[in-house]
PDB file of C-alpha atoms in Angstrom:
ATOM      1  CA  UNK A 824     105.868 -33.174  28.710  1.00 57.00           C
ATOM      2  CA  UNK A 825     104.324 -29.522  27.278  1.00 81.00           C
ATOM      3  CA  UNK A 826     102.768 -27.618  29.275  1.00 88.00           C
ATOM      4  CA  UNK A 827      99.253 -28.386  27.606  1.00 89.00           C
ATOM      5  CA  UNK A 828      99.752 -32.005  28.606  1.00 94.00           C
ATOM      6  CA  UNK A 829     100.873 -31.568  32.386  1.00 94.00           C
ATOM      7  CA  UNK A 830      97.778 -28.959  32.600  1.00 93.00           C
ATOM      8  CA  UNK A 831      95.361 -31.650  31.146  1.00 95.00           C
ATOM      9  CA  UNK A 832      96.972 -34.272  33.206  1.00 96.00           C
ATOM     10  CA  UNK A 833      96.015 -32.041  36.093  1.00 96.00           C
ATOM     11  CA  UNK A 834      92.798 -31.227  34.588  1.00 95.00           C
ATOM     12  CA  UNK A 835      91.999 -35.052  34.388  1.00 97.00           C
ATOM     13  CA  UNK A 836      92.784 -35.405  38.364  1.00 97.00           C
ATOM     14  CA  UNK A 837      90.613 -33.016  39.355  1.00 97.00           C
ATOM     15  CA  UNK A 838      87.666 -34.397  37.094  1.00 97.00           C
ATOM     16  CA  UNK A 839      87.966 -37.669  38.717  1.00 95.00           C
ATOM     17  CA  UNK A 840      88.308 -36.357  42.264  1.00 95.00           C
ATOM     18  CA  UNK A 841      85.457 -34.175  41.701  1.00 94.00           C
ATOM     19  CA  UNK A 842      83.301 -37.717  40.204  1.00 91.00           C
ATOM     20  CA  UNK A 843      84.424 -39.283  43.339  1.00 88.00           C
ATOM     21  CA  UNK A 844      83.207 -36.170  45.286  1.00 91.00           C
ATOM     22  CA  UNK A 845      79.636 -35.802  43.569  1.00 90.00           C
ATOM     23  CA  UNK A 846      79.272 -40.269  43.443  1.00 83.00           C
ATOM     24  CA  UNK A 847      80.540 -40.023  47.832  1.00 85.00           C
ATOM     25  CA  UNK A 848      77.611 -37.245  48.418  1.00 83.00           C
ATOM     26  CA  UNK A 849      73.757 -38.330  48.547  1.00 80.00           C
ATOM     27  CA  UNK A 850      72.918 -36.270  45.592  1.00 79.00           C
ATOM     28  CA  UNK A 851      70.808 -38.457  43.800  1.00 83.00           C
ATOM     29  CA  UNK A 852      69.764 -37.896  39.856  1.00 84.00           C
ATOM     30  CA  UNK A 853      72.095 -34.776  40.314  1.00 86.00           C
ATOM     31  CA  UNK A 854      75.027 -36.751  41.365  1.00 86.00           C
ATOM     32  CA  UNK A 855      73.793 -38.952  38.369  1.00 86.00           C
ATOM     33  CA  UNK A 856      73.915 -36.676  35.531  1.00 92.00           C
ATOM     34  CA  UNK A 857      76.831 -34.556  37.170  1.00 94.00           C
ATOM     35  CA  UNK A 858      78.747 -37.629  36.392  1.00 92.00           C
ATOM     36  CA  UNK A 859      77.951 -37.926  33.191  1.00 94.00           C
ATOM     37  CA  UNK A 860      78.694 -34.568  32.713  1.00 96.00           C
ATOM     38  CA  UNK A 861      82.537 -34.943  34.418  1.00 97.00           C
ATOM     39  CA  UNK A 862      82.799 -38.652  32.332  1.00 96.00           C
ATOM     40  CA  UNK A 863      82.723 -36.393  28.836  1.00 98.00           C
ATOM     41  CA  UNK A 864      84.962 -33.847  30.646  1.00 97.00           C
ATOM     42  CA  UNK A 865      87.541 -36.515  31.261  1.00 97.00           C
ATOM     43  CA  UNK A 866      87.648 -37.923  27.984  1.00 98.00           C
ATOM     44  CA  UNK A 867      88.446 -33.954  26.942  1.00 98.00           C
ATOM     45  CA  UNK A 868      90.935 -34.219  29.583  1.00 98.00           C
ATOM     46  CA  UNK A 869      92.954 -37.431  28.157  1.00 98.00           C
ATOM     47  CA  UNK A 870      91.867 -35.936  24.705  1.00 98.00           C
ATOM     48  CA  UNK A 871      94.422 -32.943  25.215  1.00 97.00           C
ATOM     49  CA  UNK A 872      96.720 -35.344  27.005  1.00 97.00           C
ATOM     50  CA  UNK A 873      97.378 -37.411  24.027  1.00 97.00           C
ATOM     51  CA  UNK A 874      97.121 -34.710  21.287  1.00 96.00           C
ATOM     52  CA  UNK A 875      98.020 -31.286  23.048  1.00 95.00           C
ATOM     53  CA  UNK A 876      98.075 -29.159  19.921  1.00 93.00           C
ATOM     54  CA  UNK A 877      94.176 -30.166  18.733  1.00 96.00           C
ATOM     55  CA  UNK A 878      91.958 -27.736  18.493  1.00 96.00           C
ATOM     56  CA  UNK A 879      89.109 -27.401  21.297  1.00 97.00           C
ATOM     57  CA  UNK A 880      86.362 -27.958  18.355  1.00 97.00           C
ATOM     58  CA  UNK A 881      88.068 -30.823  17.443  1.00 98.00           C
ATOM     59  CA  UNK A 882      88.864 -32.007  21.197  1.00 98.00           C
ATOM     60  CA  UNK A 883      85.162 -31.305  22.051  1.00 98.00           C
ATOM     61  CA  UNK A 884      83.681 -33.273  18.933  1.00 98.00           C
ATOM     62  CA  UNK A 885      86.072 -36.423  19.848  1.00 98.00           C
ATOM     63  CA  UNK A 886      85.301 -36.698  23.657  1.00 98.00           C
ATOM     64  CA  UNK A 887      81.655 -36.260  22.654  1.00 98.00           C
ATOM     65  CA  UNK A 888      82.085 -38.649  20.248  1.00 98.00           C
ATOM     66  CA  UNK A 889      83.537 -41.155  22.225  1.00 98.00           C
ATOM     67  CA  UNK A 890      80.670 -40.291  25.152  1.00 98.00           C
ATOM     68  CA  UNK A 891      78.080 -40.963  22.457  1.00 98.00           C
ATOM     69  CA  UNK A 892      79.987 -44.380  21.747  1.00 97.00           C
ATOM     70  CA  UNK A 893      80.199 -45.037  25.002  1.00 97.00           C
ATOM     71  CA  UNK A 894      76.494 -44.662  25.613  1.00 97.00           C
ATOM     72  CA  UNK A 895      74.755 -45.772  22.295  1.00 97.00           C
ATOM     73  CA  UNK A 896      77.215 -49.083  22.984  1.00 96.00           C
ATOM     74  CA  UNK A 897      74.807 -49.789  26.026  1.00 96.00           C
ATOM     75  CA  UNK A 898      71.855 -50.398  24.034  1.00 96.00           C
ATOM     76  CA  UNK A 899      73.875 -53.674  22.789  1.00 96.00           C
ATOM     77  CA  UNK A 900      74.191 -55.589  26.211  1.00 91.00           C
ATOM     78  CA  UNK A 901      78.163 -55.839  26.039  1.00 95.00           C
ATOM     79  CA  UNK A 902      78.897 -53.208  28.625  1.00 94.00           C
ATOM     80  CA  UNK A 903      76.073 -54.437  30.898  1.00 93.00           C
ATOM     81  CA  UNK A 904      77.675 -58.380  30.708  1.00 94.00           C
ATOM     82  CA  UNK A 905      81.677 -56.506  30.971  1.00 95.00           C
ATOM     83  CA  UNK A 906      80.565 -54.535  34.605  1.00 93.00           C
ATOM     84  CA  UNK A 907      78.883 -57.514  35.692  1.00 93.00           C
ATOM     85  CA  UNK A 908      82.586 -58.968  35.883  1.00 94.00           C
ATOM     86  CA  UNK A 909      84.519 -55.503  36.237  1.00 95.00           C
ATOM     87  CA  UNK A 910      84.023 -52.309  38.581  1.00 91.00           C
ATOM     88  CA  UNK A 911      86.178 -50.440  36.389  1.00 92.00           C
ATOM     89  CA  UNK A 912      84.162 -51.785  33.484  1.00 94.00           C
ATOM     90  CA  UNK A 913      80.757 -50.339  35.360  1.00 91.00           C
ATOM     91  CA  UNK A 914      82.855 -47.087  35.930  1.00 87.00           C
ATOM     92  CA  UNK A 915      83.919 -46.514  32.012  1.00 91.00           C
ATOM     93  CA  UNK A 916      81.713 -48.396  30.347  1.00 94.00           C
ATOM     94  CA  UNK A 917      78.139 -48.090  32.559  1.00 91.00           C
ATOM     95  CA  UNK A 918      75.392 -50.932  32.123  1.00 91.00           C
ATOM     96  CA  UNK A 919      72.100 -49.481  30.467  1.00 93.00           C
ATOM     97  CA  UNK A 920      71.288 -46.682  27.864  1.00 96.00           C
ATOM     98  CA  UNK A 921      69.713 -43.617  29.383  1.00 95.00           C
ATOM     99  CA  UNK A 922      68.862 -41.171  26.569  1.00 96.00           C
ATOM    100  CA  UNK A 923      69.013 -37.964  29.227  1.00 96.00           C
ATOM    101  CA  UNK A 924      72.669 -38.815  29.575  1.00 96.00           C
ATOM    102  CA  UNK A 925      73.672 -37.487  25.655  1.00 98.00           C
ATOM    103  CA  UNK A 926      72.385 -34.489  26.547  1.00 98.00           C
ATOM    104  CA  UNK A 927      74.632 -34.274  29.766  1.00 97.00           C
ATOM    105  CA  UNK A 928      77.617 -35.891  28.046  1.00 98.00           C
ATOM    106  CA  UNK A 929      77.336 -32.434  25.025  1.00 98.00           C
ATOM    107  CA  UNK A 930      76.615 -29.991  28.069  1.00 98.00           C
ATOM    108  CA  UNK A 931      80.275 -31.887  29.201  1.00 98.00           C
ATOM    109  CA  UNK A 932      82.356 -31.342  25.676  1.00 98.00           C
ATOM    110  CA  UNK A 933      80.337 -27.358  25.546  1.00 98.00           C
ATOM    111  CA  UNK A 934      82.235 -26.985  29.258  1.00 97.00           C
ATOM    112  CA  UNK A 935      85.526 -28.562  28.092  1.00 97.00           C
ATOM    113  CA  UNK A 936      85.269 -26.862  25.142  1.00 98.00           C
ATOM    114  CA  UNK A 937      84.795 -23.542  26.880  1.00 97.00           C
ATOM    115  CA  UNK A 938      87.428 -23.746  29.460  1.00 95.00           C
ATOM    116  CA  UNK A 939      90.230 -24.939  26.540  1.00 95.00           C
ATOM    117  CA  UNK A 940      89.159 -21.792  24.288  1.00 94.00           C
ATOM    118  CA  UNK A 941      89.416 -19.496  26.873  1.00 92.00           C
ATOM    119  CA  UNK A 942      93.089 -21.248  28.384  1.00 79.00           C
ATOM    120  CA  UNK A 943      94.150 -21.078  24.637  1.00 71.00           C
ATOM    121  CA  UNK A 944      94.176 -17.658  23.992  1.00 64.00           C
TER     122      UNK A 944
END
């Protein structure tokens, strides 16, 4: 495995440790959007995994993309009905559109973005 990979793999561990982290503390609407904000960092994080050479603009417009998805996919009911049945459904897929969260989800890619242009160099 290249480097890039086993340093997004490790990237990707400490994303969802630090979810787990922010979700475990009573943080309310900061632990909220914080997640939200890790979620489109992960997605980076597998991003890089699975296609080590891409560049971060590219990286950052797919795990926004696929945040966005994620999100705008909400407004259709399926991911509500799919947690009702799943935890790890209501972990990756939530249950209700929030418009506030697109704006955390591109502050996520800008941050993942940043971090992989600065490692990259």
């Amino acid at each position: 495995m290249p480097h890039r990979r086993l340093a997004a793999l490790a990237a990707a561990v400490v994303v969802v440790a630090a979810g787990l982290a922010v979700r475990a503390l009573p943080l309310g609407v900061v632990a909220k959007y914080a997640g939200d904000l890790l979620y489109t960092l992960l997605v980076y994080a597998l991003v890089v995994v699975a296609a080590p050479r891409a560049r971060p603009s590219v990286v950052a417009a797919v795990a926004l993309g696929v945040s966005w998805l994620v999100e705008f996919a909400q407004l259709t009911g399926v991911p509500a009905e799919l947690s009702a049945r799943s935890t790890l459904a209501r972990l990756v897929l939530g249950t209700t559109f929030n418009a506030p969260d697109l704006f955390w989800y591109a502050l996520g890619a800008a941050a993942g973005y940043a971090i992989h242009s600065m490692r990259t160099k």
